[in-house]
CSV table of C-alpha atoms in Angstrom, one decimal:
chain,number,residue,atom,x,y,z
R,19,LEU,CA,6.1,-24.2,-21.7
R,20,ARG,CA,6.7,-25.1,-25.2
R,21,GLY,CA,6.9,-22.6,-28.4
R,22,VAL,CA,6.0,-19.4,-26.5
R,23,THR,CA,5.8,-16.3,-28.8
R,24,THR,CA,4.0,-14.0,-26.4
R,25,HIS,CA,5.1,-10.2,-27.7
R,26,ASN,CA,8.8,-10.4,-28.6
R,27,LEU,CA,9.5,-14.1,-27.4
R,28,ARG,CA,10.9,-16.2,-30.4
R,29,ASN,CA,9.7,-20.0,-30.0
R,30,VAL,CA,10.8,-20.3,-26.5
R,31,ASP,CA,11.0,-23.7,-24.5
R,32,ALA,CA,11.3,-23.0,-20.8
R,33,ALA,CA,11.0,-25.5,-17.7
R,34,PHE,CA,10.3,-24.3,-14.2
R,35,PRO,CA,11.0,-26.6,-11.4
R,36,ALA,CA,7.8,-27.3,-9.4
R,37,ARG,CA,9.6,-27.2,-6.0
R,38,GLY,CA,12.5,-24.6,-6.1
R,39,LEU,CA,13.6,-21.1,-6.9
R,40,THR,CA,13.8,-19.8,-10.4
R,41,VAL,CA,15.3,-16.7,-11.3
R,42,VAL,CA,14.7,-15.2,-14.7
R,43,THR,CA,17.4,-13.0,-15.7
R,44,GLY,CA,18.4,-10.9,-19.2
R,45,PRO,CA,18.5,-7.3,-20.5
R,46,SER,CA,15.6,-4.9,-20.1
R,47,GLY,CA,13.1,-5.5,-23.0
R,48,SER,CA,14.4,-9.1,-23.5
R,49,GLY,CA,11.2,-10.8,-22.7
R,50,LYS,CA,11.5,-11.7,-19.0
R,51,SER,CA,7.9,-10.3,-18.1
R,52,SER,CA,6.6,-11.6,-21.4
R,53,LEU,CA,7.5,-15.0,-20.3
R,54,VAL,CA,6.8,-14.9,-16.7
R,55,LEU,CA,4.0,-12.5,-16.1
R,56,ASP,CA,2.1,-12.5,-19.5
R,57,THR,CA,2.6,-16.3,-20.2
R,58,LEU,CA,3.3,-18.6,-17.1
R,59,LEU,CA,1.1,-16.5,-14.6
R,60,ALA,CA,-1.7,-15.5,-16.9
R,61,GLU,CA,-2.0,-19.3,-18.3
R,62,SER,CA,-2.0,-20.5,-14.6
R,63,LEU,CA,-4.7,-17.8,-13.4
R,64,ASN,CA,-6.7,-18.9,-16.5
R,65,ARG,CA,-6.7,-22.6,-16.0
R,66,PHE,CA,-7.3,-22.1,-12.4
R,67,ASN,CA,-10.2,-19.9,-13.1
R,68,ASP,CA,-11.6,-22.6,-15.2
R,69,LEU,CA,-11.8,-24.8,-12.4
R,70,VAL,CA,-14.3,-22.8,-10.3
R,71,ALA,CA,-18.1,-22.9,-10.5
R,72,PRO,CA,-19.5,-21.1,-13.8
R,73,TRP,CA,-21.4,-18.5,-11.7
R,74,ALA,CA,-18.0,-17.4,-10.0
R,75,ARG,CA,-16.0,-17.7,-13.2
R,76,ARG,CA,-18.0,-14.8,-14.5
R,77,LEU,CA,-16.5,-12.4,-12.0
R,78,LEU,CA,-13.0,-13.6,-12.3
R,79,PRO,CA,-11.0,-11.6,-15.1
R,80,ARG,CA,-9.6,-13.8,-17.8
R,81,LYS,CA,-5.7,-13.1,-18.8
R,82,GLY,CA,-5.2,-12.7,-22.7
R,83,GLY,CA,-2.2,-12.2,-25.0
R,84,ALA,CA,-0.4,-15.6,-24.0
R,85,GLU,CA,0.6,-17.4,-27.2
R,86,PHE,CA,2.4,-21.0,-26.9
R,87,VAL,CA,2.4,-24.4,-28.3
R,88,SER,CA,1.8,-26.0,-24.9
R,89,ALA,CA,1.6,-25.6,-21.3
R,90,ARG,CA,1.9,-28.5,-18.9
R,91,ASN,CA,1.8,-29.2,-15.1
R,92,LEU,CA,0.7,-25.6,-14.2
R,93,GLN,CA,0.1,-24.9,-10.7
R,94,ALA,CA,-2.2,-22.3,-8.8
R,95,ALA,CA,-0.3,-19.0,-9.2
R,96,VAL,CA,0.1,-16.0,-7.3
R,97,ALA,CA,1.6,-12.6,-8.3
R,98,VAL,CA,3.2,-10.9,-5.0
R,99,PRO,CA,3.5,-7.2,-5.9
R,100,GLN,CA,5.6,-4.4,-4.2
R,101,ALA,CA,2.9,-1.8,-4.4
R,102,SER,CA,0.4,-1.5,-1.6
R,103,GLY,CA,-2.2,-0.4,-4.1
R,104,ARG,CA,-5.1,1.8,-3.3
R,105,ARG,CA,-5.0,2.9,0.5
R,106,ASN,CA,-7.5,0.9,2.6
R,107,PRO,CA,-7.4,2.1,6.2
R,108,ARG,CA,-8.6,-1.2,7.3
R,109,SER,CA,-6.2,-3.2,5.8
R,110,ARG,CA,-3.3,-3.9,8.5
R,111,VAL,CA,-0.4,-6.3,8.8
R,112,GLY,CA,-2.6,-8.4,10.8
R,113,THR,CA,-5.3,-8.9,8.3
R,114,VAL,CA,-2.9,-9.7,5.7
R,115,THR,CA,-1.1,-12.2,7.9
R,116,GLU,CA,-4.4,-13.5,9.6
R,117,LEU,CA,-2.9,-12.7,12.8
R,118,ASP,CA,-5.9,-10.3,13.7
R,119,GLU,CA,-8.5,-13.2,13.2
R,120,LEU,CA,-6.3,-15.6,15.4
R,121,TYR,CA,-6.0,-13.0,18.0
R,122,ARG,CA,-9.8,-12.2,18.2
R,123,MET,CA,-10.2,-16.0,18.4
R,124,VAL,CA,-8.2,-16.2,21.6
R,125,TRP,CA,-9.7,-13.5,23.2
R,126,SER,CA,-13.1,-14.9,22.4
R,127,ARG,CA,-12.3,-18.2,23.5
R,128,ALA,CA,-10.1,-17.2,26.5
R,129,GLY,CA,-10.6,-13.9,27.3
R,130,SER,CA,-12.3,-12.1,30.1
R,131,GLY,CA,-15.2,-10.6,28.1
R,132,ARG,CA,-16.8,-14.0,26.9
R,133,LEU,CA,-17.6,-12.3,23.6
R,134,PRO,CA,-18.3,-13.7,20.1
R,135,ALA,CA,-15.1,-13.3,18.0
R,136,SER,CA,-16.9,-10.7,15.8
R,137,ALA,CA,-16.9,-8.3,19.0
R,138,PHE,CA,-13.3,-8.0,18.8
R,139,SER,CA,-13.3,-7.0,14.9
R,140,PRO,CA,-13.4,-3.2,14.3
R,141,ASN,CA,-14.9,-4.1,10.8
R,142,ALA,CA,-17.9,-5.4,12.3
R,143,GLY,CA,-20.9,-3.7,14.0
R,144,ALA,CA,-20.4,-5.8,17.1
R,145,GLY,CA,-17.0,-4.5,17.8
R,146,ALA,CA,-16.5,-1.3,15.9
R,147,CYS,CA,-16.0,2.1,17.9
R,148,PRO,CA,-19.3,3.7,17.3
R,149,GLY,CA,-17.6,7.1,17.1
R,150,CYS,CA,-15.2,6.4,14.2
R,151,LYS,CA,-16.7,3.1,12.8
R,152,GLY,CA,-13.7,1.2,13.7
R,153,LEU,CA,-11.1,3.1,11.8
R,154,GLY,CA,-9.3,4.5,14.9
R,155,PHE,CA,-9.4,7.9,13.5
R,156,LEU,CA,-11.8,10.6,11.9
R,157,GLN,CA,-11.3,12.4,8.7
R,158,ALA,CA,-12.5,15.9,7.9
R,159,CYS,CA,-11.4,18.3,5.5
R,160,ASP,CA,-8.5,20.7,6.6
R,161,PRO,CA,-9.2,24.2,5.4
R,162,GLU,CA,-5.4,24.6,5.0
R,163,ARG,CA,-5.5,22.1,2.1
R,164,LEU,CA,-8.5,23.4,0.7
R,165,VAL,CA,-7.5,27.1,0.4
R,166,THR,CA,-4.5,26.9,-1.9
R,167,ALA,CA,-4.2,30.9,-2.4
R,168,PRO,CA,-4.9,32.4,1.0
R,169,ASP,CA,-4.1,35.9,-0.7
R,170,LEU,CA,-7.4,35.7,-2.8
R,171,PRO,CA,-11.0,35.6,-1.7
R,172,LEU,CA,-13.0,32.5,-1.5
R,173,GLY,CA,-14.9,33.3,-4.7
R,174,ALA,CA,-12.2,34.5,-6.6
R,175,GLY,CA,-9.8,31.7,-6.6
R,176,ALA,CA,-8.5,31.0,-3.2
R,177,MET,CA,-9.5,27.3,-3.6
R,178,ASP,CA,-8.6,26.8,-7.3
R,179,GLY,CA,-5.7,24.7,-6.4
R,180,THR,CA,-8.0,21.5,-6.7
R,181,ARG,CA,-10.5,20.5,-9.0
R,182,PHE,CA,-13.3,20.0,-6.3
R,183,GLY,CA,-12.0,23.3,-4.7
R,184,ALA,CA,-12.3,25.5,-7.9
R,185,TYR,CA,-16.0,24.0,-8.3
R,186,LEU,CA,-17.0,25.1,-5.0
R,187,GLY,CA,-15.3,28.4,-5.3
R,188,GLU,CA,-16.9,29.2,-8.7
R,189,PRO,CA,-17.7,32.8,-8.8
R,190,ASP,CA,-20.9,32.4,-10.6
R,191,GLY,CA,-21.6,29.3,-8.6
R,192,ARG,CA,-24.4,28.4,-6.3
R,193,TYR,CA,-22.0,27.9,-3.1
R,194,VAL,CA,-20.5,31.1,-3.5
R,195,ALA,CA,-23.8,32.8,-3.7
R,196,THR,CA,-25.1,31.0,-0.5
R,197,LEU,CA,-21.7,31.9,1.2
R,198,LEU,CA,-22.3,35.8,0.3
R,199,ALA,CA,-25.9,35.6,1.6
R,200,ALA,CA,-24.6,34.1,5.0
R,201,GLY,CA,-22.2,37.0,5.1
R,202,ARG,CA,-24.8,39.6,4.4
R,203,LYS,CA,-26.9,38.1,7.0
R,204,LEU,CA,-24.1,37.7,9.8
R,205,GLY,CA,-22.5,41.3,8.9
R,206,LEU,CA,-19.4,39.5,7.3
R,207,ASP,CA,-17.5,40.5,4.4
R,208,PHE,CA,-16.4,37.6,2.2
R,209,THR,CA,-15.0,39.5,-0.7
R,210,LEU,CA,-12.0,39.9,1.4
R,211,PRO,CA,-9.0,37.7,0.9
R,212,TRP,CA,-8.7,34.5,3.0
R,213,ARG,CA,-5.9,35.5,5.1
R,214,ASP,CA,-7.6,38.7,6.3
R,215,LEU,CA,-10.8,37.1,7.3
R,216,PRO,CA,-11.3,37.1,11.1
R,217,PRO,CA,-11.5,33.4,12.9
R,218,GLY,CA,-15.3,33.7,13.3
R,219,ALA,CA,-15.7,34.4,9.3
R,220,ARG,CA,-13.4,31.5,8.7
R,221,ALA,CA,-15.5,29.2,10.9
R,222,VAL,CA,-18.7,30.2,9.0
R,223,ALA,CA,-17.3,29.9,5.5
R,224,MET,CA,-15.9,26.0,6.2
R,225,ARG,CA,-18.5,25.0,8.7
R,226,GLY,CA,-21.5,26.7,8.0
R,227,CYS,CA,-24.0,28.6,10.0
R,228,GLU,CA,-27.5,28.0,11.4
R,229,GLY,CA,-30.7,28.8,9.7
R,230,ILE,CA,-32.4,29.1,6.4
R,231,LEU,CA,-31.0,31.5,3.9
R,232,ASP,CA,-32.6,33.4,1.3
R,233,VAL,CA,-30.4,33.1,-1.8
R,234,GLU,CA,-30.3,35.2,-5.0
R,235,TRP,CA,-28.0,33.4,-7.3
R,236,ALA,CA,-26.9,35.1,-10.5
R,237,TYR,CA,-25.8,32.2,-12.5
R,238,ARG,CA,-23.8,32.1,-15.9
R,239,ARG,CA,-23.3,28.8,-17.9
R,240,GLY,CA,-21.7,29.7,-21.1
R,241,ARG,CA,-24.4,31.9,-23.0
R,242,ARG,CA,-26.9,31.1,-20.4
R,243,GLU,CA,-27.5,33.3,-17.6
R,244,GLY,CA,-30.2,34.2,-14.9
R,245,VAL,CA,-31.2,34.5,-11.6
R,246,HIS,CA,-32.2,31.7,-9.3
R,247,ARG,CA,-33.8,32.3,-6.1
R,248,LEU,CA,-33.6,29.5,-3.3
R,249,SER,CA,-34.0,29.1,0.5
R,250,THR,CA,-31.2,26.9,1.8
R,251,PRO,CA,-28.9,26.3,4.7
R,252,TRP,CA,-25.4,27.0,4.5
R,253,GLU,CA,-23.0,23.8,5.4
R,254,GLY,CA,-19.7,25.4,4.6
R,255,PHE,CA,-17.1,24.5,2.1
R,256,ALA,CA,-15.3,21.9,4.4
R,257,ALA,CA,-18.5,20.2,5.4
R,258,LEU,CA,-19.3,20.0,1.5
R,259,VAL,CA,-15.9,18.3,1.0
R,260,ASP,CA,-16.6,16.0,3.7
R,261,THR,CA,-20.4,15.0,2.2
R,262,GLU,CA,-18.9,14.5,-1.1
R,263,TYR,CA,-16.0,12.2,0.1
R,264,GLU,CA,-18.6,10.2,2.1
R,265,ARG,CA,-20.7,9.7,-1.1
R,266,VAL,CA,-17.9,8.8,-3.7
R,267,HIS,CA,-14.8,7.8,-1.7
R,268,LEU,CA,-15.3,3.9,-2.4
R,269,GLU,CA,-15.0,4.5,-6.3
R,270,LYS,CA,-13.2,7.8,-6.8
R,271,GLY,CA,-12.2,9.4,-3.6
R,272,GLU,CA,-8.7,9.6,-4.2
R,273,ALA,CA,-8.9,13.2,-5.4
R,274,LEU,CA,-10.7,14.6,-2.5
R,275,ALA,CA,-8.6,12.4,0.0
R,276,GLU,CA,-5.8,15.0,-0.4
R,277,LEU,CA,-8.0,17.5,1.2
R,278,LEU,CA,-8.8,15.6,4.5
R,279,ALA,CA,-6.6,15.4,7.6
R,280,GLU,CA,-6.8,12.7,10.0
R,281,THR,CA,-7.4,13.0,14.0
R,282,PRO,CA,-7.3,10.3,16.3
R,283,CYS,CA,-10.7,9.1,17.8
R,284,ALA,CA,-11.5,10.8,20.8
R,285,ASP,CA,-13.8,7.8,21.9
R,286,CYS,CA,-11.3,5.1,21.4
R,287,GLY,CA,-8.2,6.8,21.3
R,288,GLY,CA,-7.2,5.0,18.0
R,289,GLU,CA,-7.9,1.3,19.5
R,290,ARG,CA,-10.8,1.1,17.1
R,291,LEU,CA,-13.1,-1.0,19.2
R,292,ASN,CA,-16.0,-0.3,21.5
R,293,PRO,CA,-15.4,0.0,24.9
R,294,ARG,CA,-16.6,-3.5,26.0
R,295,SER,CA,-14.3,-5.0,23.5
R,296,ARG,CA,-11.2,-3.3,24.3
R,297,GLY,CA,-11.6,-3.7,27.8
R,298,ALA,CA,-11.6,-7.6,27.6
R,299,VAL,CA,-8.1,-8.9,28.9
R,300,PHE,CA,-6.4,-12.2,28.0
R,301,ALA,CA,-3.1,-13.1,30.1
R,302,GLY,CA,-3.0,-9.3,31.4
R,303,LEU,CA,-3.2,-7.8,28.3
R,304,ARG,CA,-6.1,-6.1,26.3
R,305,LEU,CA,-6.3,-7.0,22.5
R,306,PRO,CA,-5.4,-3.6,21.1
R,307,GLU,CA,-2.2,-3.8,23.3
R,308,LEU,CA,-1.1,-7.1,21.7
R,309,ALA,CA,-2.1,-5.5,18.4
R,310,GLY,CA,0.3,-2.8,19.0
R,311,LEU,CA,3.2,-5.0,20.1
R,312,PRO,CA,6.1,-5.8,17.4
R,313,ALA,CA,6.1,-9.3,16.0
R,314,ALA,CA,9.1,-10.2,17.8
R,315,ALA,CA,7.7,-9.0,21.1
R,316,ALA,CA,4.5,-10.9,20.7
R,317,ARG,CA,6.1,-14.0,19.5
R,318,ALA,CA,8.2,-13.9,22.9
R,319,TRP,CA,5.1,-13.1,24.9
R,320,PHE,CA,3.2,-16.1,23.6
R,321,ARG,CA,6.1,-18.4,24.1
R,322,SER,CA,6.4,-17.3,27.8
R,323,LEU,CA,2.6,-18.2,28.4
R,324,ASP,CA,1.6,-21.6,30.0
R,325,LEU,CA,-1.6,-22.2,28.0
R,326,SER,CA,-3.9,-25.1,27.6
R,327,GLY,CA,-7.3,-25.8,25.9
R,328,PRO,CA,-8.4,-23.7,23.0
R,329,ALA,CA,-5.8,-21.0,23.5
R,330,ALA,CA,-2.9,-23.3,23.5
R,331,ALA,CA,-4.2,-24.7,20.0
R,332,LEU,CA,-4.5,-21.1,18.5
R,333,ARG,CA,-0.9,-20.3,19.7
R,334,GLU,CA,0.3,-23.0,17.5
R,335,ASP,CA,-1.3,-21.2,14.6
R,336,ILE,CA,-0.1,-17.7,16.0
R,337,LEU,CA,3.8,-18.6,16.3
R,338,PRO,CA,4.6,-19.6,12.8
R,339,ARG,CA,3.1,-16.5,11.5
R,340,LEU,CA,5.1,-14.4,14.0
R,341,ALA,CA,7.9,-16.3,13.1
R,342,ALA,CA,7.8,-15.9,9.4
R,343,LEU,CA,7.5,-12.1,9.9
R,344,GLU,CA,10.9,-12.2,12.0
R,345,ASP,CA,12.3,-14.4,9.4
R,346,ALA,CA,11.5,-11.7,6.8
R,347,GLY,CA,13.2,-9.1,8.5
R,348,LEU,CA,9.9,-7.5,9.8
R,349,GLY,CA,10.1,-8.5,13.5
R,350,HIS,CA,9.6,-4.9,14.3
R,351,LEU,CA,6.2,-4.5,12.6
R,352,ALA,CA,3.1,-4.6,14.8
R,353,PRO,CA,-0.2,-6.3,13.6
R,354,GLY,CA,-2.1,-3.4,14.0
R,355,ARG,CA,0.4,-1.3,11.5
R,356,GLU,CA,-1.6,0.1,8.3
R,357,MET,CA,-0.4,-1.5,5.1
R,358,ALA,CA,-0.4,1.6,3.3
R,359,SER,CA,2.3,3.0,5.7
R,360,LEU,CA,4.7,0.4,4.5
R,361,SER,CA,7.3,0.8,1.7
R,362,GLY,CA,6.9,-1.2,-1.2
R,363,GLY,CA,9.4,-3.7,-0.1
R,364,GLU,CA,7.9,-4.0,3.2
R,365,ALA,CA,4.3,-4.5,2.0
R,366,GLN,CA,5.8,-7.3,-0.5
R,367,ARG,CA,7.7,-9.2,2.3
R,368,VAL,CA,4.6,-8.9,4.6
R,369,ARG,CA,2.7,-10.8,1.9
R,370,LEU,CA,5.5,-13.2,1.4
R,371,ALA,CA,5.5,-13.9,5.2
R,372,ALA,CA,1.9,-14.4,5.3
R,373,SER,CA,2.4,-17.2,2.5
R,374,LEU,CA,5.1,-18.8,4.4
R,375,GLY,CA,3.4,-18.7,7.7
R,376,SER,CA,0.2,-20.3,6.0
R,377,GLY,CA,2.0,-23.5,5.2
R,378,LEU,CA,0.7,-23.7,1.6
R,379,SER,CA,2.4,-26.0,-1.0
R,380,GLY,CA,2.0,-26.7,-4.6
R,381,VAL,CA,1.7,-23.0,-5.4
R,382,THR,CA,3.6,-20.9,-8.0
R,383,TYR,CA,4.7,-17.4,-6.4
R,384,VAL,CA,5.5,-15.0,-9.1
R,385,LEU,CA,7.8,-11.8,-8.4
R,386,ASP,CA,9.0,-8.8,-10.6
R,387,GLU,CA,12.2,-7.3,-9.4
R,388,PRO,CA,11.3,-7.7,-5.6
R,389,THR,CA,14.9,-6.3,-4.5
R,390,LEU,CA,14.3,-3.0,-6.2
R,391,GLY,CA,15.0,-0.4,-3.6
R,392,LEU,CA,16.2,-3.0,-1.0
R,393,HIS,CA,19.5,-2.6,0.9
R,394,ALA,CA,22.0,-5.6,0.6
R,395,ARG,CA,21.2,-6.8,4.3
R,396,ASP,CA,17.5,-6.9,3.3
R,397,THR,CA,18.1,-8.4,0.0
R,398,ALA,CA,19.6,-11.4,2.1
R,399,ARG,CA,16.5,-11.6,4.2
R,400,LEU,CA,14.4,-11.5,1.2
R,401,ALA,CA,16.3,-14.3,-0.4
R,402,GLY,CA,15.6,-16.3,2.9
R,403,VAL,CA,12.0,-16.0,2.7
R,404,LEU,CA,12.0,-16.9,-0.8
R,405,ARG,CA,14.1,-19.9,-0.1
R,406,GLY,CA,11.5,-20.8,2.8
R,407,LEU,CA,8.9,-20.9,0.3
R,408,ALA,CA,10.5,-23.0,-2.1
R,409,ASP,CA,11.5,-25.3,0.6
R,410,ALA,CA,8.1,-25.6,1.5
R,411,GLY,CA,7.1,-27.3,-1.6
R,412,ASN,CA,6.1,-24.4,-3.7
R,413,ALA,CA,7.7,-23.2,-7.1
R,414,VAL,CA,9.0,-19.5,-6.8
R,415,VAL,CA,9.7,-17.5,-10.1
R,416,VAL,CA,11.6,-14.3,-9.7
R,417,VAL,CA,12.5,-11.8,-12.4
R,418,GLU,CA,15.7,-10.3,-11.1
R,419,HIS,CA,19.2,-9.0,-11.8
R,420,ASP,CA,20.7,-8.7,-8.2
R,421,PRO,CA,23.7,-11.1,-8.0
R,422,ALA,CA,22.7,-11.8,-4.3
R,423,LEU,CA,19.5,-13.2,-5.4
R,424,VAL,CA,20.4,-14.8,-8.6
R,425,ALA,CA,23.1,-16.8,-6.9
R,426,ARG,CA,20.8,-18.2,-4.5
R,427,ALA,CA,18.7,-19.7,-7.5
R,428,ASP,CA,18.2,-23.3,-8.0
R,429,HIS,CA,17.5,-22.7,-11.7
R,430,ILE,CA,18.2,-19.8,-14.0
R,431,LEU,CA,16.8,-19.1,-17.1
R,432,GLU,CA,18.5,-16.3,-19.2
R,433,LEU,CA,16.8,-14.4,-22.0
R,434,GLY,CA,18.5,-12.1,-24.4
R,435,PRO,CA,20.7,-11.4,-26.3
R,436,GLY,CA,19.5,-7.9,-26.5
R,437,ALA,CA,16.3,-5.9,-26.1
R,438,GLY,CA,13.1,-5.7,-28.1
R,439,PRO,CA,13.8,-7.1,-31.8
R,440,GLU,CA,17.3,-8.2,-30.6
R,441,GLY,CA,16.0,-10.2,-27.6
R,442,GLY,CA,13.2,-12.8,-26.8
R,443,ARG,CA,15.5,-15.9,-27.2
R,444,LEU,CA,16.5,-18.3,-24.4
R,445,THR,CA,20.1,-17.7,-24.4
R,446,GLY,CA,20.9,-20.1,-21.3
R,447,GLN,CA,19.4,-22.1,-18.7
R,448,GLY,CA,20.5,-24.0,-15.7
R,449,ALA,CA,22.0,-24.0,-12.2
R,450,PRO,CA,24.1,-20.8,-11.1
R,451,GLY,CA,27.5,-23.0,-11.5
R,452,SER,CA,26.7,-24.0,-15.0
R,453,PHE,CA,27.0,-20.4,-16.6
R,454,PRO,CA,30.2,-19.5,-18.3
R,455,PRO,CA,31.8,-16.4,-17.2
R,456,SER,CA,31.5,-14.8,-20.5
R,457,SER,CA,27.6,-15.1,-20.4
R,458,GLN,CA,25.4,-12.4,-19.3
R,459,THR,CA,24.4,-14.3,-16.1
R,460,GLY,CA,28.0,-15.2,-15.6
R,461,ARG,CA,29.0,-11.5,-15.7
R,462,ILE,CA,26.1,-10.9,-13.1
R,463,LEU,CA,27.2,-13.7,-10.6
R,464,ALA,CA,31.0,-12.5,-11.1
R,465,ARG,CA,30.1,-8.8,-11.0
R,466,ARG,CA,33.5,-7.0,-9.6
R,467,THR,CA,33.4,-3.9,-11.6
R,468,PRO,CA,34.7,-0.8,-9.3
R,469,ALA,CA,32.4,2.1,-9.5
R,470,ALA,CA,33.3,5.1,-11.5
R,471,PHE,CA,33.3,7.8,-9.1
R,472,ALA,CA,32.6,11.2,-10.2
R,473,PRO,CA,35.4,13.9,-9.8
R,474,ALA,CA,34.9,16.1,-7.1
R,475,ARG,CA,33.5,19.5,-7.7
R,476,SER,CA,32.4,22.6,-5.9
R,477,LEU,CA,28.5,22.2,-5.2
R,478,ALA,CA,26.0,25.2,-4.9
R,479,PRO,CA,23.7,25.6,-1.7
R,480,GLY,CA,20.2,24.0,-2.3
R,481,VAL,CA,17.7,22.6,0.2
R,482,SER,CA,18.5,22.9,3.9
R,483,ILE,CA,16.4,20.6,6.3
R,484,ARG,CA,16.5,21.1,10.1
R,485,GLY,CA,15.2,19.0,12.8
R,486,ALA,CA,13.5,16.7,10.4
R,487,ASN,CA,11.2,14.3,12.7
R,488,LEU,CA,8.7,12.8,10.5
R,489,HIS,CA,7.8,9.2,11.5
R,490,ASN,CA,11.2,7.6,12.7
R,491,LEU,CA,13.5,10.5,11.9
R,492,ARG,CA,15.1,11.8,14.9
R,493,GLY,CA,15.7,15.4,14.5
R,494,ILE,CA,18.4,15.1,11.6
R,495,ASP,CA,19.8,18.1,9.6
R,496,VAL,CA,20.4,17.6,5.9
R,497,ASP,CA,21.6,20.0,3.4
R,498,LEU,CA,20.9,18.8,-0.3
R,499,PRO,CA,23.1,20.8,-2.8
R,500,ALA,CA,21.6,22.2,-6.0
R,501,GLY,CA,22.7,21.2,-9.5
R,502,ALA,CA,23.9,17.7,-8.4
R,503,LEU,CA,22.9,14.3,-8.3
R,504,VAL,CA,22.2,13.3,-4.6
R,505,ALA,CA,22.2,9.6,-3.3
R,506,VAL,CA,20.3,8.9,-0.1
R,507,THR,CA,21.4,5.5,1.1
R,508,GLY,CA,20.7,3.1,4.2
R,509,VAL,CA,19.2,0.0,5.2
R,510,SER,CA,15.4,-0.7,4.3
R,511,PHE,CA,13.2,1.1,7.0
R,512,GLY,CA,15.8,3.7,7.7
R,513,THR,CA,13.4,6.4,6.6
R,514,ARG,CA,15.2,7.1,3.3
R,515,GLY,CA,11.6,8.6,2.3
R,516,LEU,CA,13.3,11.9,4.1
């Protein structure tokens, strides 16, 4: 890149090895993201998009804002984010790494069912469990999440804790009028607070009742008011939430998702496939059983098999992907694990492992502070994955400050000397050993400054947690003092999300 002036960069000339690990370092605000993300990545994506068919080009976003004199020898580029993004329950470790597809082909070619590969996909009609449509669970509104003020009546603020709940519980609204009509018909008093309603009344309020009701709805909208008379069924507030979520969840369902609870599908037991597909066996295992095996165990299982024909050929594609997960320190993850359940660092390493296992070369991988939130042990594993990508013939460009990762670089670009108007200059570049100890990068590589410990002081009692067992916590007891800065440390995946 020559003459880069994107944002606060000041005529920067930067070279990135096409095969190797480049780390871009410098103070916050010095222009690292402007150089790597807003110039290198953006222009690489734009030029790649220019090569596709015109009809497809219209569907691809064009990145703007990059300012430079020239850019040569750019490669296809991929940004590898930490964030897992919006939850998609069908996105699993196996879908990202392509293990799901390879597993399905094994069962199709060599399994007992003699079924097409689509019959082993929970995302296809031929394979999905009809009860849960291949999700493995059912989603339904949880009344305890919908009713946020149980000491109030349903038509007087009990559901006002969420926007949609407040809409349903509007005192002059259609739904409260219909609920009261159901109460008159069934002899139930829905003017009582939610906590005082008997179980039968709660069931009617949330899941409705049979028959058609004659409703007299006295509405009020600003200065407009009047009476509507209508004949309508009463579905129940929870059923109305379910219906609305089904209608809008693809575009804007996040706000309603907090009102839903998940329960395992009774038909498939969470295995996501229909009875015929989940009953097919290969080498003594059903496909859902293999999908639930951690990558390390699955790799050992495949290596123990004496295979021939299509199954043997497919194993040669499967083993490198499982090995890549192990090399990334993710051997404990099963392909069936939902991506949304992973931490940002885990999700990022799954994507990196997928790239490493695919065997691609000639690609530029861009990462922004990938060690954020990682334990030192896991930073070493991440560095190993990045080194593997570089050794496979790719350019890996990382914005980073962590000394352990900076020291593993083939090439370092240092921006600075300060932030904002005081930054934007290339203050150094070269191999790790070429930076003098007085430089910013030299100080990072030689970081030996001891921590300045806070003086001991008395702490007031705060939050006490007893017997915590969420996810992989094992009945731990924790005391968090009040008026203090509390640090929770440990290896990644040690459930610091306590």
